[in-house]
Amino acid sequence: MAFMTPSLLLLLTALSSANAFFLMGTNSLVYERRDPIVIPGGISGHTHFVTGGSNFGSTVTTAKLRQSNCTATPISEDKSNYWTESMYFQWKNGSFTSVDGGFVIYYLYPGDVPAGTVTAFPDDFRMISGDPTLRTYNESSFAQQAVSFLCLDFSGKTLGPFPGLPVGLSCPSGIRAQINFQSCWDGKNVDSPNHKSHVAFPSGGPDKGTCTDPAYPKTLPRIFIEVYWRTGEFNHQDAMDPQQPFVLAQGDRTGYGHHADFYNGWDAGVLQNVVDKCTCPLYGDPTCCADQGIFHYNPAGNQCSIKSDVDEQVLGTLDKLPGNNPVTGPGVIPLVPPPASSPTPTSSPLPTSSPPASPPTSTPVASPPVNLAQPPSETPAVPPTQTPTQTNQCEGKHTKRPRDEVITNVVRSIKLSGQHARSFRRMTKKHF
C-alpha cells in the first residue's frame, strides 16, 4: 500500500463529504472592470478575470446568459459567468504588468443519494466568496479558510497551501489561487444585500460537513475554483518588493482579499440532472456525464472571447492599477492616489509578447496558457494505486478510466504547452 502523505489524507477527508464531482479547464472570456453582481450597470473598482458565457456585461440575468453565442467553458450548457480579480507584478519603478492566468472549475456534490438531495442553482442565483477589502487573516473564519494559495514547482516540491500569497518563495511554475464557494442555501433568495447572506458554508468548514443550520437547509453543488497564475515568468529581483512582488487588482499585496463571483447561466434542468444522475467521474472527467446525454462536453475546450466595452487598458504594463487603486497590506505604503471614478482611456492594442525582465516600453502578453501542477489540496482526487473500476451509471467502455486520460483531457481544454502537460502528469503521478 502506498504511503499516505498529510496532503493525501486531506484529500481523502474532503472526498468523504463530496464523493461525486467534475472539473473543467476554461480559458479567459475577457479582462475588464465590470462586475454585474456588485456594480450592476456601472464600472467596478478593479479589474476582473472573467470566464463563461459571452453575454457577460454590466448587467446579466440567467435568461440573458442562456442566450450567449458561446461559452469559454468546455460544457456547452454551462453559460454561467465566473470571475475573480486580476493579478499584476509591481516593478521597482512602481509600474505594473498584468500576469496571465487560467481557470479550473470544480463542481462537487454528494453521490449515491436520492434525487433532489442536492438542489441546482435557481434562475438568477448569484453569490460571492471572499472579501476584496481584507488585508489580515482570521484562521477561525470559514470565509477566510475558503481562500488559499499554492507555490507551484513542476520539477521540485509544490508548497502550501498558504492563507495568503506566498512570501519569500520563487514559485517557478506559478502560483495557484484557490477558493471555495458556499454550498448551503436558505432555499428562498437568489441574492442578498452583501451577495453572501443567502448562502453559508457547511457545518465543518468550506469543504466538509453538511447543511445542518436550519436557516440554510438546502444543499447546493460546491463550486471550487483554481486560478493558475504564470508568475514564474517574472524575476523577483526586479520588483518593488522582491519577497512578494505580486499585487491583486484591488491593490492587495497580501492575498487575503482574494475573492470570486458566480452568476448562474446553466441551461434549464441540466445541472439538476447532473447532481441527480451523474456520480461516475471518479477523477472528475465530465465525459461520463456527456455520454449519458446530460450535457455536451468538448474535451479540447471552447474558444470564446468578447471585447471589453470599458475604454481603458488593463493588460500589459501600466503606470498604475486600473481604477487607480493604492497598493495596501501590512507595512505597505500606498504608492498611488485613491481610486478614480472613471477608466483611463487608451488606444493601445492588446499585448502580443511575453513579459520581459524589466519594465517594457511596449505592451506584453495577455493570452492565458495555463500552468497546472497537481490536483487541488482540498478537493477530491482519489489516489488509488490501480486504475479504478466504476460501478455506477457508466457502463461498458467507461467503467475504467485511466487517470492519465482524464488529466490529458483537462490539460487540453486549457491549451497547455506539451511541456506543461507532461509536467502536470508527472506531478499527479508523483503525488497520487
CSV table of C-alpha atoms in Angstrom, one decimal:
chain,number,residue,atom,x,y,z
A,1,MET,CA,0.0,0.0,0.0
A,2,ALA,CA,1.3,3.4,-0.9
A,3,PHE,CA,2.5,5.8,1.8
A,4,MET,CA,-0.1,8.5,2.5
A,5,THR,CA,1.2,12.0,2.9
A,6,PRO,CA,-0.7,14.5,5.1
A,7,SER,CA,-1.9,16.2,1.9
A,8,LEU,CA,-3.2,12.9,0.6
A,9,LEU,CA,-5.1,12.3,3.8
A,10,LEU,CA,-6.6,15.7,3.5
A,11,LEU,CA,-7.8,14.8,0.0
A,12,LEU,CA,-9.4,11.6,1.2
A,13,THR,CA,-11.2,13.5,4.0
A,14,ALA,CA,-12.6,16.0,1.5
A,15,LEU,CA,-13.7,13.2,-0.7
A,16,SER,CA,-15.8,11.7,2.1
A,17,SER,CA,-18.1,14.7,2.1
A,18,ALA,CA,-18.3,15.1,-1.6
A,19,ASN,CA,-17.9,11.8,-3.4
A,20,ALA,CA,-19.1,13.0,-6.9
A,21,PHE,CA,-17.6,15.8,-8.9
A,22,PHE,CA,-16.5,17.0,-12.3
A,23,LEU,CA,-13.9,19.6,-13.2
A,24,MET,CA,-13.3,21.7,-16.3
A,25,GLY,CA,-10.4,23.9,-17.5
A,26,THR,CA,-11.6,27.2,-19.0
A,27,ASN,CA,-9.9,30.0,-20.9
A,28,SER,CA,-10.5,33.7,-20.4
A,29,LEU,CA,-13.6,35.4,-21.8
A,30,VAL,CA,-12.5,39.0,-21.0
A,31,TYR,CA,-10.4,41.1,-18.6
A,32,GLU,CA,-12.3,44.2,-17.6
A,33,ARG,CA,-13.6,46.4,-14.9
A,34,ARG,CA,-17.2,45.0,-14.9
A,35,ASP,CA,-19.0,43.4,-12.0
A,36,PRO,CA,-22.7,42.8,-12.7
A,37,ILE,CA,-23.3,41.5,-9.1
A,38,VAL,CA,-21.6,44.2,-7.1
A,39,ILE,CA,-21.8,47.2,-9.5
A,40,PRO,CA,-24.7,46.4,-11.9
A,41,GLY,CA,-24.7,48.8,-14.8
A,42,GLY,CA,-21.5,50.5,-13.6
A,43,ILE,CA,-17.7,50.2,-13.6
A,44,SER,CA,-16.0,48.1,-10.9
A,45,GLY,CA,-13.3,49.5,-8.8
A,46,HIS,CA,-10.8,46.9,-10.1
A,47,THR,CA,-10.1,44.6,-13.0
A,48,HIS,CA,-11.7,41.1,-13.2
A,49,PHE,CA,-10.6,38.0,-15.0
A,50,VAL,CA,-13.8,36.5,-16.4
A,51,THR,CA,-14.8,33.2,-17.9
A,52,GLY,CA,-18.1,31.6,-19.1
A,53,GLY,CA,-21.0,32.8,-21.2
A,54,SER,CA,-20.4,35.5,-23.9
A,55,ASN,CA,-23.3,37.7,-22.7
A,56,PHE,CA,-21.3,38.8,-19.7
A,57,GLY,CA,-21.6,42.6,-19.2
A,58,SER,CA,-22.5,45.3,-16.8
A,59,THR,CA,-25.8,43.6,-16.2
A,60,VAL,CA,-26.8,40.0,-16.6
A,61,THR,CA,-29.6,37.6,-15.9
A,62,THR,CA,-29.8,33.8,-16.3
A,63,ALA,CA,-32.1,34.3,-19.3
A,64,LYS,CA,-29.6,36.6,-20.9
A,65,LEU,CA,-26.7,34.3,-20.2
A,66,ARG,CA,-28.5,31.3,-21.8
A,67,GLN,CA,-28.7,33.3,-25.0
A,68,SER,CA,-24.9,33.7,-25.2
A,69,ASN,CA,-23.4,32.9,-28.6
A,70,CYS,CA,-20.7,30.9,-27.0
A,71,THR,CA,-19.1,29.9,-23.6
A,72,ALA,CA,-15.5,29.7,-22.6
A,73,THR,CA,-16.3,26.6,-20.5
A,74,PRO,CA,-16.0,23.2,-22.3
A,75,ILE,CA,-19.6,22.3,-21.3
A,76,SER,CA,-21.9,23.9,-23.9
A,77,GLU,CA,-24.9,24.0,-21.5
A,78,ASP,CA,-22.9,26.0,-18.9
A,79,LYS,CA,-23.0,29.6,-19.8
A,80,SER,CA,-22.6,30.8,-16.2
A,81,ASN,CA,-20.1,33.6,-15.5
A,82,TYR,CA,-17.3,33.1,-13.1
A,83,TRP,CA,-14.8,35.8,-12.3
A,84,THR,CA,-12.1,36.8,-9.9
A,85,GLU,CA,-9.7,39.7,-9.5
A,86,SER,CA,-6.7,40.0,-11.9
A,87,MET,CA,-3.1,39.9,-10.8
A,88,TYR,CA,-0.2,42.2,-11.5
A,89,PHE,CA,3.6,42.2,-11.0
A,90,GLN,CA,4.9,45.5,-9.5
A,91,TRP,CA,8.2,46.7,-10.8
A,92,LYS,CA,10.9,48.7,-8.8
A,93,ASN,CA,9.8,51.9,-10.5
A,94,GLY,CA,6.2,51.4,-9.3
A,95,SER,CA,4.7,50.4,-12.6
A,96,PHE,CA,2.6,47.2,-13.0
A,97,THR,CA,2.5,44.3,-15.6
A,98,SER,CA,-0.5,42.0,-15.8
A,99,VAL,CA,0.0,38.3,-15.1
A,100,ASP,CA,-1.5,35.6,-17.4
A,101,GLY,CA,-3.8,33.0,-15.9
A,102,GLY,CA,-6.4,30.3,-16.5
A,103,PHE,CA,-9.3,28.7,-14.6
A,104,VAL,CA,-10.0,25.1,-13.4
A,105,ILE,CA,-13.5,24.9,-12.0
A,106,TYR,CA,-14.8,22.0,-9.9
A,107,TYR,CA,-18.4,21.1,-9.1
A,108,LEU,CA,-18.6,18.8,-6.0
A,109,TYR,CA,-21.7,17.2,-4.5
A,110,PRO,CA,-22.7,14.0,-2.6
A,111,GLY,CA,-23.1,11.0,-4.7
A,112,ASP,CA,-25.4,7.9,-4.4
A,113,VAL,CA,-28.1,9.9,-2.7
A,114,PRO,CA,-31.8,10.2,-3.6
A,115,ALA,CA,-32.6,12.6,-6.4
A,116,GLY,CA,-33.4,16.1,-5.1
A,117,THR,CA,-31.0,15.8,-2.2
A,118,VAL,CA,-28.8,18.4,-3.9
A,119,THR,CA,-30.5,21.5,-5.4
A,120,ALA,CA,-29.2,23.0,-8.6
A,121,PHE,CA,-28.9,26.8,-8.6
A,122,PRO,CA,-32.2,28.5,-9.5
A,123,ASP,CA,-32.5,31.2,-12.2
A,124,ASP,CA,-30.8,34.5,-11.4
A,125,PHE,CA,-28.9,32.9,-8.5
A,126,ARG,CA,-25.6,34.7,-7.7
A,127,MET,CA,-23.1,34.7,-4.9
A,128,ILE,CA,-19.6,35.9,-3.9
A,129,SER,CA,-16.9,34.1,-1.8
A,130,GLY,CA,-14.1,36.1,-0.3
A,131,ASP,CA,-13.7,39.8,0.6
A,132,PRO,CA,-11.6,42.1,-1.5
A,133,THR,CA,-11.0,44.5,1.4
A,134,LEU,CA,-9.3,42.0,3.7
A,135,ARG,CA,-5.6,42.5,4.5
A,136,THR,CA,-5.4,40.4,7.7
A,137,TYR,CA,-6.1,36.7,8.4
A,138,ASN,CA,-8.6,35.2,10.9
A,139,GLU,CA,-7.9,31.5,11.0
A,140,SER,CA,-11.3,30.8,12.7
A,141,SER,CA,-13.3,32.3,9.8
A,142,PHE,CA,-14.8,29.8,7.4
A,143,ALA,CA,-14.9,32.5,4.8
A,144,GLN,CA,-11.1,33.0,5.0
A,145,GLN,CA,-10.4,29.3,5.3
A,146,ALA,CA,-12.1,29.1,1.9
A,147,VAL,CA,-9.2,31.0,0.3
A,148,SER,CA,-5.7,29.6,-0.1
A,149,PHE,CA,-2.6,29.6,-2.4
A,150,LEU,CA,-0.1,27.1,-3.6
A,151,CYS,CA,3.5,27.8,-4.7
A,152,LEU,CA,4.0,25.6,-7.7
A,153,ASP,CA,7.2,23.8,-8.8
A,154,PHE,CA,6.8,21.2,-11.6
A,155,SER,CA,10.4,19.9,-11.2
A,156,GLY,CA,10.6,20.1,-7.4
A,157,LYS,CA,8.2,20.4,-4.4
A,158,THR,CA,5.0,22.3,-4.6
A,159,LEU,CA,4.5,24.2,-1.3
A,160,GLY,CA,1.3,25.2,0.5
A,161,PRO,CA,-1.5,25.8,1.0
A,162,PHE,CA,-0.9,29.3,2.4
A,163,PRO,CA,-3.7,31.6,3.6
A,164,GLY,CA,-2.2,34.5,1.5
A,165,LEU,CA,0.2,35.0,-1.4
A,166,PRO,CA,3.4,33.1,-0.8
A,167,VAL,CA,6.2,35.2,0.7
A,168,GLY,CA,9.9,34.7,0.2
A,169,LEU,CA,9.3,31.9,-2.4
A,170,SER,CA,10.1,32.0,-6.1
A,171,CYS,CA,7.3,29.5,-7.3
A,172,PRO,CA,9.0,28.7,-10.6
A,173,SER,CA,5.9,27.1,-12.1
A,174,GLY,CA,3.5,29.8,-10.9
A,175,ILE,CA,1.0,30.5,-8.1
A,176,ARG,CA,-2.3,28.7,-7.8
A,177,ALA,CA,-5.1,30.7,-6.1
A,178,GLN,CA,-7.9,28.6,-4.7
A,179,ILE,CA,-11.3,29.4,-3.4
A,180,ASN,CA,-14.4,27.5,-2.2
A,181,PHE,CA,-17.9,28.9,-2.6
A,182,GLN,CA,-20.6,28.4,0.0
A,183,SER,CA,-22.8,25.3,-0.6
A,184,CYS,CA,-25.7,25.8,1.8
A,185,TRP,CA,-28.7,27.9,0.7
A,186,ASP,CA,-31.6,29.4,2.5
A,187,GLY,CA,-33.9,28.0,-0.2
A,188,LYS,CA,-35.6,31.3,-0.9
A,189,ASN,CA,-33.4,34.1,-2.0
A,190,VAL,CA,-31.3,34.2,-5.2
A,191,ASP,CA,-29.3,37.1,-3.8
A,192,SER,CA,-28.8,39.2,-0.7
A,193,PRO,CA,-27.6,42.8,0.0
A,194,ASN,CA,-24.0,41.6,0.5
A,195,HIS,CA,-24.4,38.8,-2.0
A,196,LYS,CA,-23.4,36.3,0.7
A,197,SER,CA,-26.1,36.2,3.4
A,198,HIS,CA,-28.4,33.9,1.4
A,199,VAL,CA,-25.8,31.2,1.5
A,200,ALA,CA,-23.4,29.7,4.1
A,201,PHE,CA,-20.6,27.2,4.4
A,202,PRO,CA,-21.3,23.7,5.7
A,203,SER,CA,-21.0,22.7,9.3
A,204,GLY,CA,-17.4,21.6,9.2
A,205,GLY,CA,-15.9,24.4,7.1
A,206,PRO,CA,-15.7,25.4,3.4
A,207,ASP,CA,-15.0,21.8,2.1
A,208,LYS,CA,-16.5,19.5,4.7
A,209,GLY,CA,-19.6,18.9,6.8
A,210,THR,CA,-23.3,19.2,5.9
A,211,CYS,CA,-26.0,21.9,5.8
A,212,THR,CA,-27.2,21.5,9.4
A,213,ASP,CA,-28.1,25.1,10.1
A,214,PRO,CA,-32.0,25.4,9.8
A,215,ALA,CA,-31.5,28.8,8.2
A,216,TYR,CA,-29.7,27.2,5.3
A,217,PRO,CA,-31.3,23.8,4.8
A,218,LYS,CA,-30.7,23.4,1.1
A,219,THR,CA,-27.5,21.7,-0.2
A,220,LEU,CA,-26.0,23.2,-3.3
A,221,PRO,CA,-23.3,21.9,-5.6
A,222,ARG,CA,-20.0,23.2,-4.1
A,223,ILE,CA,-18.0,25.3,-6.6
A,224,PHE,CA,-14.3,25.3,-6.1
A,225,ILE,CA,-12.1,27.5,-8.4
A,226,GLU,CA,-8.4,27.3,-9.0
A,227,VAL,CA,-6.7,30.1,-10.9
A,228,TYR,CA,-3.2,29.3,-12.2
A,229,TRP,CA,-1.1,32.4,-12.5
A,230,ARG,CA,2.0,32.4,-14.6
A,231,THR,CA,4.1,34.2,-12.1
A,232,GLY,CA,7.3,32.2,-12.8
A,233,GLU,CA,8.0,34.4,-15.9
A,234,PHE,CA,9.0,37.3,-13.6
A,235,ASN,CA,12.3,38.0,-11.8
A,236,HIS,CA,11.6,38.9,-8.2
A,237,GLN,CA,14.8,41.0,-8.0
A,238,ASP,CA,13.2,43.4,-10.5
A,239,ALA,CA,10.2,44.0,-8.2
A,240,MET,CA,9.3,46.8,-5.8
A,241,ASP,CA,9.1,44.0,-3.1
A,242,PRO,CA,11.3,41.0,-4.0
A,243,GLN,CA,9.9,39.0,-1.1
A,244,GLN,CA,6.3,39.2,-2.5
A,245,PRO,CA,6.2,41.1,-5.8
A,246,PHE,CA,2.6,40.4,-6.9
A,247,VAL,CA,-0.5,42.6,-6.3
A,248,LEU,CA,-4.1,41.7,-6.8
A,249,ALA,CA,-6.1,44.1,-8.9
A,250,GLN,CA,-7.8,45.9,-5.9
A,251,GLY,CA,-4.3,46.8,-4.6
A,252,ASP,CA,-3.9,43.8,-2.3
A,253,ARG,CA,-0.4,42.6,-1.7
A,254,THR,CA,-1.4,40.1,1.0
A,255,GLY,CA,-3.7,37.8,-1.0
A,256,TYR,CA,-6.2,37.8,1.9
A,257,GLY,CA,-8.6,39.8,-0.3
A,258,HIS,CA,-8.8,37.0,-3.0
A,259,HIS,CA,-12.5,36.6,-4.0
A,260,ALA,CA,-14.6,35.2,-6.7
A,261,ASP,CA,-18.1,35.7,-8.1
A,262,PHE,CA,-20.6,33.3,-9.7
A,263,TYR,CA,-23.8,34.1,-11.7
A,264,ASN,CA,-25.9,31.1,-12.8
A,265,GLY,CA,-26.2,30.6,-16.5
A,266,TRP,CA,-26.8,26.8,-16.8
A,267,ASP,CA,-29.4,25.7,-19.3
A,268,ALA,CA,-32.7,24.9,-17.5
A,269,GLY,CA,-32.7,21.5,-15.8
A,270,VAL,CA,-29.2,20.4,-16.9
A,271,LEU,CA,-27.4,20.9,-13.6
A,272,GLN,CA,-30.2,19.3,-11.6
A,273,ASN,CA,-29.8,16.2,-13.9
A,274,VAL,CA,-26.1,16.2,-13.2
A,275,VAL,CA,-26.4,16.2,-9.4
A,276,ASP,CA,-29.2,13.7,-9.5
A,277,LYS,CA,-27.8,11.2,-12.1
A,278,CYS,CA,-24.1,11.7,-12.7
A,279,THR,CA,-21.9,10.2,-9.9
A,280,CYS,CA,-19.5,8.4,-12.1
A,281,PRO,CA,-16.5,10.6,-12.8
A,282,LEU,CA,-14.1,9.3,-10.2
A,283,TYR,CA,-11.3,11.6,-11.5
A,284,GLY,CA,-13.6,14.5,-12.3
A,285,ASP,CA,-13.8,13.7,-16.0
A,286,PRO,CA,-17.1,15.2,-17.4
A,287,THR,CA,-17.0,12.7,-20.3
A,288,CYS,CA,-19.1,10.2,-18.4
A,289,CYS,CA,-21.9,12.7,-17.8
A,290,ALA,CA,-21.8,13.7,-21.5
A,291,ASP,CA,-22.0,10.0,-22.5
A,292,GLN,CA,-25.3,9.8,-20.6
A,293,GLY,CA,-26.6,12.6,-22.7
A,294,ILE,CA,-26.8,15.0,-19.7
A,295,PHE,CA,-24.7,17.7,-21.4
A,296,HIS,CA,-22.3,18.3,-24.3
A,297,TYR,CA,-18.6,18.3,-23.4
A,298,ASN,CA,-15.8,19.4,-25.6
A,299,PRO,CA,-12.5,17.9,-24.2
A,300,ALA,CA,-10.5,20.3,-26.4
A,301,GLY,CA,-12.2,23.3,-24.8
A,302,ASN,CA,-14.3,26.0,-26.3
A,303,GLN,CA,-12.8,29.1,-27.8
A,304,CYS,CA,-14.9,32.1,-26.7
A,305,SER,CA,-13.9,35.7,-26.0
A,306,ILE,CA,-15.5,39.1,-26.1
A,307,LYS,CA,-14.2,42.7,-26.4
A,308,SER,CA,-14.3,44.8,-23.3
A,309,ASP,CA,-16.8,47.7,-23.5
A,310,VAL,CA,-14.8,49.7,-20.9
A,311,ASP,CA,-12.4,52.0,-22.8
A,312,GLU,CA,-9.2,51.5,-20.8
A,313,GLN,CA,-6.0,49.5,-20.8
A,314,VAL,CA,-6.0,46.7,-18.2
A,315,LEU,CA,-3.4,44.4,-19.7
A,316,GLY,CA,0.3,44.8,-20.3
A,317,THR,CA,2.4,47.3,-18.5
A,318,LEU,CA,0.7,50.2,-16.7
A,319,ASP,CA,1.8,53.2,-14.7
A,320,LYS,CA,-1.0,52.4,-12.1
A,321,LEU,CA,-3.5,49.8,-11.4
A,322,PRO,CA,-6.8,50.1,-13.3
A,323,GLY,CA,-9.1,52.1,-11.1
A,324,ASN,CA,-6.1,53.9,-9.6
A,325,ASN,CA,-6.1,51.5,-6.6
A,326,PRO,CA,-3.4,52.1,-4.0
A,327,VAL,CA,-1.2,49.1,-3.0
A,328,THR,CA,-2.1,48.1,0.5
A,329,GLY,CA,-1.1,45.4,3.0
A,330,PRO,CA,0.9,45.1,6.3
A,331,GLY,CA,3.7,47.6,6.2
A,332,VAL,CA,2.9,48.8,2.7
A,333,ILE,CA,2.7,52.5,1.9
A,334,PRO,CA,0.2,53.3,-0.8
A,335,LEU,CA,2.1,54.3,-3.9
A,336,VAL,CA,-0.8,56.0,-5.9
A,337,PRO,CA,-3.7,58.3,-5.0
A,338,PRO,CA,-7.2,57.0,-4.1
A,339,PRO,CA,-9.2,55.2,-6.9
A,340,ALA,CA,-10.5,57.2,-9.7
A,341,SER,CA,-14.2,57.2,-10.5
A,342,SER,CA,-13.8,56.6,-14.3
A,343,PRO,CA,-11.5,54.5,-16.5
A,344,THR,CA,-8.4,55.8,-18.2
A,345,PRO,CA,-8.9,55.8,-22.0
A,346,THR,CA,-6.3,54.2,-24.2
A,347,SER,CA,-5.8,53.4,-27.8
A,348,SER,CA,-3.1,50.8,-27.1
A,349,PRO,CA,-3.6,47.4,-28.8
A,350,LEU,CA,-3.9,44.2,-27.0
A,351,PRO,CA,-0.5,42.8,-25.9
A,352,THR,CA,1.3,40.3,-28.1
A,353,SER,CA,4.6,39.3,-26.5
A,354,SER,CA,5.7,37.9,-23.2
A,355,PRO,CA,6.8,39.9,-20.1
A,356,PRO,CA,10.5,40.8,-20.3
A,357,ALA,CA,12.9,41.0,-17.4
A,358,SER,CA,12.5,44.8,-16.9
A,359,PRO,CA,9.6,47.2,-17.4
A,360,PRO,CA,9.0,47.2,-21.2
A,361,THR,CA,8.2,50.2,-23.4
A,362,SER,CA,5.6,48.1,-25.3
A,363,THR,CA,2.7,46.0,-24.1
A,364,PRO,CA,3.5,42.4,-23.2
A,365,VAL,CA,1.5,39.2,-23.5
A,366,ALA,CA,-2.1,38.8,-22.4
A,367,SER,CA,-3.1,35.4,-23.7
A,368,PRO,CA,-3.6,32.9,-20.9
A,369,PRO,CA,-2.0,29.5,-21.4
A,370,VAL,CA,-2.0,27.9,-18.0
A,371,ASN,CA,0.4,26.0,-15.8
A,372,LEU,CA,-1.0,23.0,-14.0
A,373,ALA,CA,0.8,21.3,-11.2
A,374,GLN,CA,-1.2,18.9,-9.0
A,375,PRO,CA,-4.8,18.2,-8.1
A,376,PRO,CA,-6.3,20.6,-5.5
A,377,SER,CA,-5.3,20.2,-1.9
A,378,GLU,CA,-8.9,20.4,-0.7
A,379,THR,CA,-10.9,18.8,-3.5
A,380,PRO,CA,-11.2,15.1,-4.3
A,381,ALA,CA,-8.6,13.5,-6.5
A,382,VAL,CA,-8.7,9.9,-5.5
A,383,PRO,CA,-5.3,8.3,-5.2
A,384,PRO,CA,-5.6,4.6,-5.9
A,385,THR,CA,-2.5,2.5,-6.9
A,386,GLN,CA,-4.5,0.8,-9.7
A,387,THR,CA,-6.9,2.0,-12.4
A,388,PRO,CA,-10.3,2.3,-10.6
A,389,THR,CA,-13.4,0.4,-11.6
A,390,GLN,CA,-16.7,2.3,-11.7
A,391,THR,CA,-19.9,0.6,-10.6
A,392,ASN,CA,-22.4,3.4,-11.1
A,393,GLN,CA,-24.4,4.6,-14.1
A,394,CYS,CA,-21.4,4.5,-16.5
A,395,GLU,CA,-21.1,1.0,-18.0
A,396,GLY,CA,-19.1,-0.6,-20.8
A,397,LYS,CA,-16.1,1.3,-22.1
A,398,HIS,CA,-16.3,4.0,-19.4
A,399,THR,CA,-16.2,1.6,-16.4
A,400,LYS,CA,-12.5,2.0,-16.3
A,401,ARG,CA,-11.0,5.5,-16.6
A,402,PRO,CA,-7.2,5.7,-16.6
A,403,ARG,CA,-6.3,8.8,-14.8
A,404,ASP,CA,-3.8,9.8,-17.4
A,405,GLU,CA,-6.6,10.1,-20.0
A,406,VAL,CA,-8.7,12.2,-17.7
A,407,ILE,CA,-5.7,14.5,-16.9
A,408,THR,CA,-4.9,14.8,-20.6
A,409,ASN,CA,-8.4,16.0,-21.4
A,410,VAL,CA,-8.3,18.7,-18.7
A,411,VAL,CA,-4.9,19.8,-19.9
A,412,ARG,CA,-6.0,20.0,-23.5
A,413,SER,CA,-9.1,22.1,-22.5
A,414,ILE,CA,-6.9,24.9,-21.2
A,415,LYS,CA,-4.4,24.8,-24.0
A,416,LEU,CA,-1.3,23.9,-22.1
A,417,SER,CA,2.0,23.5,-24.0
A,418,GLY,CA,3.4,20.0,-24.3
A,419,GLN,CA,6.0,20.6,-21.6
A,420,HIS,CA,3.4,21.8,-19.1
A,421,ALA,CA,1.1,18.9,-19.9
A,422,ARG,CA,3.9,16.4,-19.3
A,423,SER,CA,4.8,18.2,-16.0
A,424,PHE,CA,1.2,18.0,-14.8
A,425,ARG,CA,1.0,14.3,-15.5
A,426,ARG,CA,4.3,13.7,-13.7
A,427,MET,CA,3.2,15.8,-10.7
A,428,THR,CA,-0.1,14.0,-10.5
A,429,LYS,CA,1.5,10.5,-10.6
A,430,LYS,CA,4.1,11.6,-8.1
A,431,HIS,CA,1.5,12.6,-5.5
A,432,PHE,CA,-1.1,10.0,-6.3
